[in-house]
PDB file of C-alpha atoms in Angstrom:
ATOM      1  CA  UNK G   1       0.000   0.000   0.000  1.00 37.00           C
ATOM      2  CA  UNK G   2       1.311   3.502  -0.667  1.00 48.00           C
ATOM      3  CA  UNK G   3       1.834   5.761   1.784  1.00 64.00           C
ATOM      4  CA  UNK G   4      -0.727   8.952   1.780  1.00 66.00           C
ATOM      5  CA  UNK G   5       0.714  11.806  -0.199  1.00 88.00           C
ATOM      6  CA  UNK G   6      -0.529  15.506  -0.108  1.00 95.00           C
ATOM      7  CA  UNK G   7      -2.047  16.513  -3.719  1.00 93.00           C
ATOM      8  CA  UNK G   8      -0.852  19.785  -2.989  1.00 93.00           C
ATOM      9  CA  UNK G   9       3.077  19.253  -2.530  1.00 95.00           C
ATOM     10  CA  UNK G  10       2.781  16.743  -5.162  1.00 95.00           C
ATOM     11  CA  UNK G  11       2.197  19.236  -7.661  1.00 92.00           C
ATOM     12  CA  UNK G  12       5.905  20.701  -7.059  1.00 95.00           C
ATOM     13  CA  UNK G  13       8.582  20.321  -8.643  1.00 96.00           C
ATOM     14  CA  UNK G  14      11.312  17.775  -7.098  1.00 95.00           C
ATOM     15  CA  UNK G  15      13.697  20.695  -5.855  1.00 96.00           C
ATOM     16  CA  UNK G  16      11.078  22.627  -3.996  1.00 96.00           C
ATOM     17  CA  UNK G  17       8.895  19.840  -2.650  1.00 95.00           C
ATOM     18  CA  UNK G  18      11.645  19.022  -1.005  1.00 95.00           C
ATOM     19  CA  UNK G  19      12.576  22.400   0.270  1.00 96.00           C
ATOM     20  CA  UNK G  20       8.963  22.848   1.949  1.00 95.00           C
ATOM     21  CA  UNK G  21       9.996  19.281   2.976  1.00 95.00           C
ATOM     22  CA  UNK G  22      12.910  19.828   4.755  1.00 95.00           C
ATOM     23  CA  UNK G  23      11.541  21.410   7.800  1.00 94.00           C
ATOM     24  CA  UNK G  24       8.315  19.561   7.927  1.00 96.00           C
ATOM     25  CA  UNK G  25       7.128  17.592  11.335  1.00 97.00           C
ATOM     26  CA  UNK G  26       4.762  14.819  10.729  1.00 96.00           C
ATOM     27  CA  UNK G  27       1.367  15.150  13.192  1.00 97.00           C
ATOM     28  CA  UNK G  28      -1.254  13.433  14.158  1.00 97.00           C
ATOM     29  CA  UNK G  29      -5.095  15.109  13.860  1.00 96.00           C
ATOM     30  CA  UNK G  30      -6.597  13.733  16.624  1.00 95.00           C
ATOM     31  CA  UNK G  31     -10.784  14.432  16.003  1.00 90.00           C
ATOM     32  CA  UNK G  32     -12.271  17.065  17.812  1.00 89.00           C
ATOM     33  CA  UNK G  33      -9.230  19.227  18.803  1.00 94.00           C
ATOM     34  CA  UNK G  34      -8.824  22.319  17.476  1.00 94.00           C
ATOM     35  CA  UNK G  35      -5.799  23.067  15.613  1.00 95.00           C
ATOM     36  CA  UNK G  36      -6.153  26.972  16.219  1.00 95.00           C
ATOM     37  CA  UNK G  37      -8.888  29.464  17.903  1.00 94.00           C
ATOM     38  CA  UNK G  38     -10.128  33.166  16.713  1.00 94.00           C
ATOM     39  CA  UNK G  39      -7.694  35.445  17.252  1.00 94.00           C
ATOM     40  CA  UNK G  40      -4.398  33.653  17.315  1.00 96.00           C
ATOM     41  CA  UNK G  41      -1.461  34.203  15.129  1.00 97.00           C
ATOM     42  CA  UNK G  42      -1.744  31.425  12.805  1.00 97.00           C
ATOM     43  CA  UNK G  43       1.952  30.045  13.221  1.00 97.00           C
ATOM     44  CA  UNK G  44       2.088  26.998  11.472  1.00 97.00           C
ATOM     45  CA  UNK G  45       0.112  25.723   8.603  1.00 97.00           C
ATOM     46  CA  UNK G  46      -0.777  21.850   7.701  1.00 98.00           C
ATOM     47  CA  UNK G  47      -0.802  19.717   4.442  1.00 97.00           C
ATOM     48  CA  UNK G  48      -2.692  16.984   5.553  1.00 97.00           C
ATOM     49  CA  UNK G  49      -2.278  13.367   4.518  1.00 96.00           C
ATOM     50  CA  UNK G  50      -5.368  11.987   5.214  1.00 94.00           C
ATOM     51  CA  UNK G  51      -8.403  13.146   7.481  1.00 93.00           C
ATOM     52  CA  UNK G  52     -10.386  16.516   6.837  1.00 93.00           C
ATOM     53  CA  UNK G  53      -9.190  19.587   9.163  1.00 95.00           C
ATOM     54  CA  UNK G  54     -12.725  22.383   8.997  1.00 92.00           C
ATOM     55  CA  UNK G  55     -12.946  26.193   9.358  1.00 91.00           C
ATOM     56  CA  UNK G  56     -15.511  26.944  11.493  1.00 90.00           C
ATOM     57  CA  UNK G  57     -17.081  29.983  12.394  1.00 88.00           C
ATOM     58  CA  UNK G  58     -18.552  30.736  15.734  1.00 87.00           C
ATOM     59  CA  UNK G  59     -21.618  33.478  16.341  1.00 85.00           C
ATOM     60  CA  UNK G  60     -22.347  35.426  19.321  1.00 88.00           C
ATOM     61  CA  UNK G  61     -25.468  33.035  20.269  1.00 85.00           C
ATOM     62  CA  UNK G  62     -23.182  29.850  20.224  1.00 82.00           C
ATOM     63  CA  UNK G  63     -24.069  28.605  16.636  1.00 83.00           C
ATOM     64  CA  UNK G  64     -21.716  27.774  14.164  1.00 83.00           C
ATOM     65  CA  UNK G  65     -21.654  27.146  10.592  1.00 85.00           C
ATOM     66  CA  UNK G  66     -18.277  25.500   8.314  1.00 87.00           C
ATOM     67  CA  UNK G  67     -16.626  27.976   6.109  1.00 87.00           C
ATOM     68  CA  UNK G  68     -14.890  25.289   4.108  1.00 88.00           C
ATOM     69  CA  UNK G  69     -12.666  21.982   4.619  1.00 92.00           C
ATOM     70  CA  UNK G  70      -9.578  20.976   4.168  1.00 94.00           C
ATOM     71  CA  UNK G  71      -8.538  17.067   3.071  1.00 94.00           C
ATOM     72  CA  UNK G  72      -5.006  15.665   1.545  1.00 94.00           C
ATOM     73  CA  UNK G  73      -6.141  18.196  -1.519  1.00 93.00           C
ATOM     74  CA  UNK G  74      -4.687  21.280   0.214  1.00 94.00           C
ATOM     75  CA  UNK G  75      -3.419  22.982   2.937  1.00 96.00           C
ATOM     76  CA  UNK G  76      -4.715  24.696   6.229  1.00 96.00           C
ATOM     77  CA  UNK G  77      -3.424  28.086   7.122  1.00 95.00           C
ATOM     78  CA  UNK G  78      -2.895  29.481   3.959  1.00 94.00           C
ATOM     79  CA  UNK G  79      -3.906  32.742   4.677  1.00 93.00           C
ATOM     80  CA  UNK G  80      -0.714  33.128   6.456  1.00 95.00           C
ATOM     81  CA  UNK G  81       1.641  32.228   3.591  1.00 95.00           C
ATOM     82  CA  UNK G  82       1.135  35.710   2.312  1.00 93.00           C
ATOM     83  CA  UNK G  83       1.779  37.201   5.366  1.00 95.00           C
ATOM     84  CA  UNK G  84       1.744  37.240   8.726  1.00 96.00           C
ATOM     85  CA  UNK G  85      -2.411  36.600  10.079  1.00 94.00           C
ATOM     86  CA  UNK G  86      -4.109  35.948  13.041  1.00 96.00           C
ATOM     87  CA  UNK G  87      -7.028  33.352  12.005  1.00 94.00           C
ATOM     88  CA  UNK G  88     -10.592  34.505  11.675  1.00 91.00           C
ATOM     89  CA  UNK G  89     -12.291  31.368  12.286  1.00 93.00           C
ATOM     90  CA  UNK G  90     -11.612  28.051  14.252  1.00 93.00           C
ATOM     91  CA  UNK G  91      -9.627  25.097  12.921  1.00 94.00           C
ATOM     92  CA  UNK G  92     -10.854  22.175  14.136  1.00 93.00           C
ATOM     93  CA  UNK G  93      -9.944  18.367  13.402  1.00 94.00           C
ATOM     94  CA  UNK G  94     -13.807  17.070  11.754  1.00 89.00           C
ATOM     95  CA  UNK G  95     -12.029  13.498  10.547  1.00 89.00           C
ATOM     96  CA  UNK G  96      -8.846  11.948  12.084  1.00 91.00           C
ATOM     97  CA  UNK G  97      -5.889  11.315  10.192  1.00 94.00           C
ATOM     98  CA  UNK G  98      -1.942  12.860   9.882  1.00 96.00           C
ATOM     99  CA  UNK G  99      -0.829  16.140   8.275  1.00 97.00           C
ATOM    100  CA  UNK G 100       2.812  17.600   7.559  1.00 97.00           C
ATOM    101  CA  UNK G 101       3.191  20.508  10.126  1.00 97.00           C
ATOM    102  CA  UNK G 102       5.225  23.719   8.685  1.00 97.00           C
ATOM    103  CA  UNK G 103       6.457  26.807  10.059  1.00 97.00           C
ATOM    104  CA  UNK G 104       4.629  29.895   8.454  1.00 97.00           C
ATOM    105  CA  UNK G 105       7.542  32.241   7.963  1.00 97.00           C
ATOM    106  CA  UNK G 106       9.057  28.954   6.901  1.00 96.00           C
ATOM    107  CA  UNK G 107       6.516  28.407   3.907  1.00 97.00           C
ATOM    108  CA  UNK G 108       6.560  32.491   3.302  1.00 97.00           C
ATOM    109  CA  UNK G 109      10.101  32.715   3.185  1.00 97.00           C
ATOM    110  CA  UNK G 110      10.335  29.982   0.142  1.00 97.00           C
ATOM    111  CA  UNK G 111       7.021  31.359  -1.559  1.00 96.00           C
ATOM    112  CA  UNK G 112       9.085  34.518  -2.028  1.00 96.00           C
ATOM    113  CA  UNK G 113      12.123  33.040  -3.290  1.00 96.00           C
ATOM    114  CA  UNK G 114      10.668  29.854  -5.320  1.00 97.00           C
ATOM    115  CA  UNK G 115       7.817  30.452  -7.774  1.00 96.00           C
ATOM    116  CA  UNK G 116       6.484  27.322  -8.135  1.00 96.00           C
ATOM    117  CA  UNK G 117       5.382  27.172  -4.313  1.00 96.00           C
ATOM    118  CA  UNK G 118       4.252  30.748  -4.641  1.00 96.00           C
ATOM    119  CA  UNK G 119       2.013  30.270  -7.873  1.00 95.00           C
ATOM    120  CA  UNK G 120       0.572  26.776  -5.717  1.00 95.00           C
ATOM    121  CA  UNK G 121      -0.178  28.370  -2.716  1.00 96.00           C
ATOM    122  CA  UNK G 122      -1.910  31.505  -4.893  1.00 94.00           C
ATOM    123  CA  UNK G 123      -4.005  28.815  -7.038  1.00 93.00           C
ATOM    124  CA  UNK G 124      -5.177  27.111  -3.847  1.00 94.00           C
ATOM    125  CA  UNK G 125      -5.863  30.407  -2.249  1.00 93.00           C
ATOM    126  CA  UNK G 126      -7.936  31.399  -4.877  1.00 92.00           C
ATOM    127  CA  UNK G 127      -9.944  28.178  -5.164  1.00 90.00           C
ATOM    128  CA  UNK G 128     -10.507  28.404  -1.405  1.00 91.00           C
ATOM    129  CA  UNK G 129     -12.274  32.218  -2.423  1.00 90.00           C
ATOM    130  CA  UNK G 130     -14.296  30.866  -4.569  1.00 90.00           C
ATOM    131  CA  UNK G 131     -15.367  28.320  -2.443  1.00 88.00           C
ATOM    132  CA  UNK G 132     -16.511  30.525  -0.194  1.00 89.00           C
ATOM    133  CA  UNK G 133     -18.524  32.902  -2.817  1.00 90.00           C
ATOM    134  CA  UNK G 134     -20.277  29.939  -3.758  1.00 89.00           C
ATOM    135  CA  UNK G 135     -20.629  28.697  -0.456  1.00 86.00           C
ATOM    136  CA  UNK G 136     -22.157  31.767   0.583  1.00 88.00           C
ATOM    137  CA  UNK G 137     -24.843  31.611  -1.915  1.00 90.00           C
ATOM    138  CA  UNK G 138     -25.600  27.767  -0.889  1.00 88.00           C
ATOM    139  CA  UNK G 139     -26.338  28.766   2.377  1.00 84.00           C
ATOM    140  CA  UNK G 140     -28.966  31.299   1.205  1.00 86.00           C
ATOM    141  CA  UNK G 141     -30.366  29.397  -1.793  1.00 90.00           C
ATOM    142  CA  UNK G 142     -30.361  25.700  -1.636  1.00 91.00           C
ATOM    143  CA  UNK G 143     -32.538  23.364   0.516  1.00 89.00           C
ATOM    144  CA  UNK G 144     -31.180  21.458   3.131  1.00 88.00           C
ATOM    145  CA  UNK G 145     -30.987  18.289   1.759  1.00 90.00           C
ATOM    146  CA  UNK G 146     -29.617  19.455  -1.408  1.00 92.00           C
ATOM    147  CA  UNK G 147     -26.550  21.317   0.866  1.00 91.00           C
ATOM    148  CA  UNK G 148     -25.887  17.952   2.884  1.00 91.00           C
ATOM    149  CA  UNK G 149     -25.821  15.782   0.334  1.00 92.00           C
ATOM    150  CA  UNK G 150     -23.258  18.512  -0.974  1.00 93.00           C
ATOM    151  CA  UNK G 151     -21.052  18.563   2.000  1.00 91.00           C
ATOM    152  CA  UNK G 152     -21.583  14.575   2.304  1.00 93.00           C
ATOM    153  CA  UNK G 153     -20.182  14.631  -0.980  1.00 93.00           C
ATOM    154  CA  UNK G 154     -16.850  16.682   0.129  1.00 91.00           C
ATOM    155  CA  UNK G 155     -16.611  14.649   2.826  1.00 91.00           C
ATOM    156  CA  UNK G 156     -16.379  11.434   1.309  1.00 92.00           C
ATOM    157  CA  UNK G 157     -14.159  13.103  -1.221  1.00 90.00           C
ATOM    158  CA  UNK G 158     -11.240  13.389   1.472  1.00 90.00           C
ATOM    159  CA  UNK G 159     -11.968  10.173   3.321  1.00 87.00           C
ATOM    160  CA  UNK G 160     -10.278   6.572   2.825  1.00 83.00           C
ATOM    161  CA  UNK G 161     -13.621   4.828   2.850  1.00 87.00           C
ATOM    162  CA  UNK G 162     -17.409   4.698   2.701  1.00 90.00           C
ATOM    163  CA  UNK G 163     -18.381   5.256   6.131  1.00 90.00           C
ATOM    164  CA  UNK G 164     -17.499   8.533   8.031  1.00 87.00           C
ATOM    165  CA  UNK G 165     -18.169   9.336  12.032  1.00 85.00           C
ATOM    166  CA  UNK G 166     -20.702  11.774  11.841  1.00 83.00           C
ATOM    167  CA  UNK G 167     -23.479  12.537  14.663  1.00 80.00           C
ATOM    168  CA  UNK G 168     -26.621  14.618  13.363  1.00 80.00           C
ATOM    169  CA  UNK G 169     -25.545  17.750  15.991  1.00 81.00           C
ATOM    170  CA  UNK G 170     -22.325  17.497  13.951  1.00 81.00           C
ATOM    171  CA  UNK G 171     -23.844  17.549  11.026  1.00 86.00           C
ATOM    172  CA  UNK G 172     -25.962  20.218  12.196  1.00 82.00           C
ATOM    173  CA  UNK G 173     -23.077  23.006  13.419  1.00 80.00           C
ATOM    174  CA  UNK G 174     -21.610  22.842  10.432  1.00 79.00           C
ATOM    175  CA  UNK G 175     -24.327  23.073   8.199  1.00 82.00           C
ATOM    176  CA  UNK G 176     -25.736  25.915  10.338  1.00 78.00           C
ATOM    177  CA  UNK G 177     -28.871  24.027  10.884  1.00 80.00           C
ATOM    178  CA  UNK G 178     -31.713  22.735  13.410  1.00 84.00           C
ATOM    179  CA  UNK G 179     -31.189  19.335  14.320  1.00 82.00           C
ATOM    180  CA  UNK G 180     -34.627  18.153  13.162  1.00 86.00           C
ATOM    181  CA  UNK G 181     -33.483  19.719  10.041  1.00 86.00           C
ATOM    182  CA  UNK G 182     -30.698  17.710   9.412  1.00 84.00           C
ATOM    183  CA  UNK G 183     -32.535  14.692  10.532  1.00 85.00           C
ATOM    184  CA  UNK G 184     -34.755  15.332   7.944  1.00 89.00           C
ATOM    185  CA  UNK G 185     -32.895  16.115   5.032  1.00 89.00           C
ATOM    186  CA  UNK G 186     -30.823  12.782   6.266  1.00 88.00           C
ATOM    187  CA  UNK G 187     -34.464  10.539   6.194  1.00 89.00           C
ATOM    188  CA  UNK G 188     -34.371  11.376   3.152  1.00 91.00           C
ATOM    189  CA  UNK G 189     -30.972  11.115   1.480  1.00 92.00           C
ATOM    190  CA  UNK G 190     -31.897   7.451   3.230  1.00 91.00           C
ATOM    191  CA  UNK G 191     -34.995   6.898   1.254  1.00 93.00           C
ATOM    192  CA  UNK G 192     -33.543   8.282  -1.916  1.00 92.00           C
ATOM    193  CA  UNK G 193     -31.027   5.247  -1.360  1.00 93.00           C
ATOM    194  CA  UNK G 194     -27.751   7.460  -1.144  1.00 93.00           C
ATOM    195  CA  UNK G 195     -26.669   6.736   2.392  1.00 93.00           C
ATOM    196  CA  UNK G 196     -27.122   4.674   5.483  1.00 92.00           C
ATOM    197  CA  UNK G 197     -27.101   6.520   9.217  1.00 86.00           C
ATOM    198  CA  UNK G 198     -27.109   4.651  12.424  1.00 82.00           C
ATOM    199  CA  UNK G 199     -25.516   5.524  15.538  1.00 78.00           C
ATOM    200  CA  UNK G 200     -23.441   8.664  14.188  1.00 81.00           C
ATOM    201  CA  UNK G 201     -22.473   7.022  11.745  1.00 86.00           C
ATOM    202  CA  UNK G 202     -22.763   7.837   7.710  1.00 90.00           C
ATOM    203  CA  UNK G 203     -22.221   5.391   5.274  1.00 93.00           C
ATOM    204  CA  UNK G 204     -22.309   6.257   1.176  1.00 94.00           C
ATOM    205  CA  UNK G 205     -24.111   3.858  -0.223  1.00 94.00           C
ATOM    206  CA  UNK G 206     -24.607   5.191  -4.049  1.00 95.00           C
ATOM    207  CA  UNK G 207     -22.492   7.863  -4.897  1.00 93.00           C
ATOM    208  CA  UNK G 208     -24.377   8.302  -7.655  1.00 94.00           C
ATOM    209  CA  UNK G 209     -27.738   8.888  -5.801  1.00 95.00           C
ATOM    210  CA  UNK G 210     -26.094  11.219  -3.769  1.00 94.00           C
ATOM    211  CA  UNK G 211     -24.810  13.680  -6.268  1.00 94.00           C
ATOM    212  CA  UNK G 212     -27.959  13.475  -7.907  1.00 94.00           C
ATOM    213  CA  UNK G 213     -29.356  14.650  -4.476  1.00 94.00           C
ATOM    214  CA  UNK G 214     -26.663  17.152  -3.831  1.00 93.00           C
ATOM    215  CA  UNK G 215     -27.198  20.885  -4.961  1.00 91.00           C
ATOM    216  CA  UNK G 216     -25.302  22.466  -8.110  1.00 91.00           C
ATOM    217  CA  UNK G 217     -22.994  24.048  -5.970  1.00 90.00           C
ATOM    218  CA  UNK G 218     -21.283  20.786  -5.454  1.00 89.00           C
ATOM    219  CA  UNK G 219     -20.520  20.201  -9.214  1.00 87.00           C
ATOM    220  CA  UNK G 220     -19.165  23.922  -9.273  1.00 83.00           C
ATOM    221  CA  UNK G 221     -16.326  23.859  -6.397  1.00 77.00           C
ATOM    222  CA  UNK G 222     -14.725  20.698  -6.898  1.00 67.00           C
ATOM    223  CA  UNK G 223     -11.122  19.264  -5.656  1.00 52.00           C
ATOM    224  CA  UNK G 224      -9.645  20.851  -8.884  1.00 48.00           C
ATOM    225  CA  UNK G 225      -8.177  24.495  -8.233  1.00 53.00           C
ATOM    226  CA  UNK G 226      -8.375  27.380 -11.028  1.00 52.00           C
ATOM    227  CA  UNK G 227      -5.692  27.662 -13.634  1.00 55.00           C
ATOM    228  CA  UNK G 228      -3.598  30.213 -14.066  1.00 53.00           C
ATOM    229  CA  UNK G 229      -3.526  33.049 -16.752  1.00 50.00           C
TER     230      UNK G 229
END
C-alpha cells in the first residue's frame, strides 16, 4: 500500500517539494481538537495526509456554521503564507488522520524566493475564495438536503472509505442548521437510497444517488483548483 501523499506538494517540482519538505514535522489530527482558535497568530500551517481539518465559524449566540474543509487536496493556514495573520475562524480536526506541520515564515520565506510554491499556494488560495462565494450563496439558496448531500459529498471526497463518524448535531453546526433539520434532510438522502445513518455514523451507499441529491454548488467547487492566466 502507498503511503498517503498531499495533492498539494505533489504538484511541485522535485527541488522545492523538497525544500517545503525539509523542515516539515509529521502530526497526528486527533478528532475534535482544534488546531487553532479566533484570534491567534496562525503560526504553522498543515498539508494533511489523510483526514479533513474544517474552518468553522462561531456566532455570538453559540451557533456555528463551516466555512470550508480541508482534506489531503490542500493545505490549512494558507492565509498566512502571504503574510503574517491571526485566524478569523476556528480550525478544528472534523475526521482523524496525519498532516505535515510547517512553520509559516518557513513556507513564506520559500514562496518569495521559489515560484512554483508561490504560484501553488496563490491557485489554492484562490480556489478556497471561490469556495466561499459559492458557499455563501448555498447557504442562502439551496434546501437542506440538497446542501448535505453537498457537503456529504466533500466529505467522502477526502476520506479513505465509505463510512465517516458523523453525529446529526455534527452535522448540524456545520451546516448551520436545526437538528430536526438535518434529521430530515438525512431521512431522506436514506430513502432516496444514497446513504445509510445509524448511531453517528454515515455510510455512502450510491455515490451516484447522492450527487444526484446534492445541490449544483457541489458540481461547481470541486477538488480541482483554477488555472492560471
Amino acid at each position: 500500500m502507498s503511503k498517503p501523499t498531499n495533492l498539494l506538494l505533489d504538484q511541485l517540482p522535485a527541488a522545492d517539494r523538497e525544500a517545503l519538505l525539509a523542515t516539515a514535522v509529521r502530526v497526528p489530527l486527533i478528532l475534535g481538537d482544534d488546531l487553532i482558535q479566533p484570534g491567534q497568530m496562525i503560526h504553522a500551517v498543515h498539508f494533511p495526509l489523510s483526514g479533513i481539518i474544517s474552518t468553522v465559524n462561531e456566532m455570538a449566540d453559540g451557533r456555528s456554521v463551516e466555512a470550508f474543509m480541508v482534506g489531503r487536496e490542500g493545505v490549512a493556514g494558507v492565509e498566512a503564507t502571504t503574510i503574517p495573520m491571526r485566524s478569523a475562524s476556528r480550525q478544528t480536526i472534523q475526521v482523524a488522520g496525519e498532516a505535515l506541520k510547517i512553520d509559516a515564515g518557513r513556507v513564506r520565506a520559500l514562496a518569495n524566493d521559489r515560484p512554483a510554491v508561490r504560484q501553488m499556494l496563490a491557485l489554492y488560495h484562490a480556489g478556497v475564495q471561490r469556495e466561499l462565494e459559492q458557499t455563501a450563496a448555498c447557504h442562502a439558496l439551496h434546501p437542506a438536503e440538497r446542501r448535505l448531500a453537498k457537503w456529504l459529498l466533500r466529505c467522502h471526497d477526502r476520506s479513505d472509505g465509505d463510512t465517516m463518524q458523523l453525529t446529526q448535531e455534527y452535522m448540524a453546526s456545520m451546516l448551520g442548521s436545526q437538528r430536526t433539520t438535518v434529521n430530515e434532510a438525512a431521512q431522506m438522502l436514506q430513502a432516496n437510497g444514497a446513504v445509510s445513518y445509524s448511531r453517528g455514523k454515515v455510510r455512502v451507499i450510491s455515490r451516484r444517488a447522492l450527487e444526484a441529491c446534492a445541490c449544483e454548488c457541489y458540481r461547481k467547487v470541486s477538488l480541482s483548483q483554477p488555472e492560471a492566466a
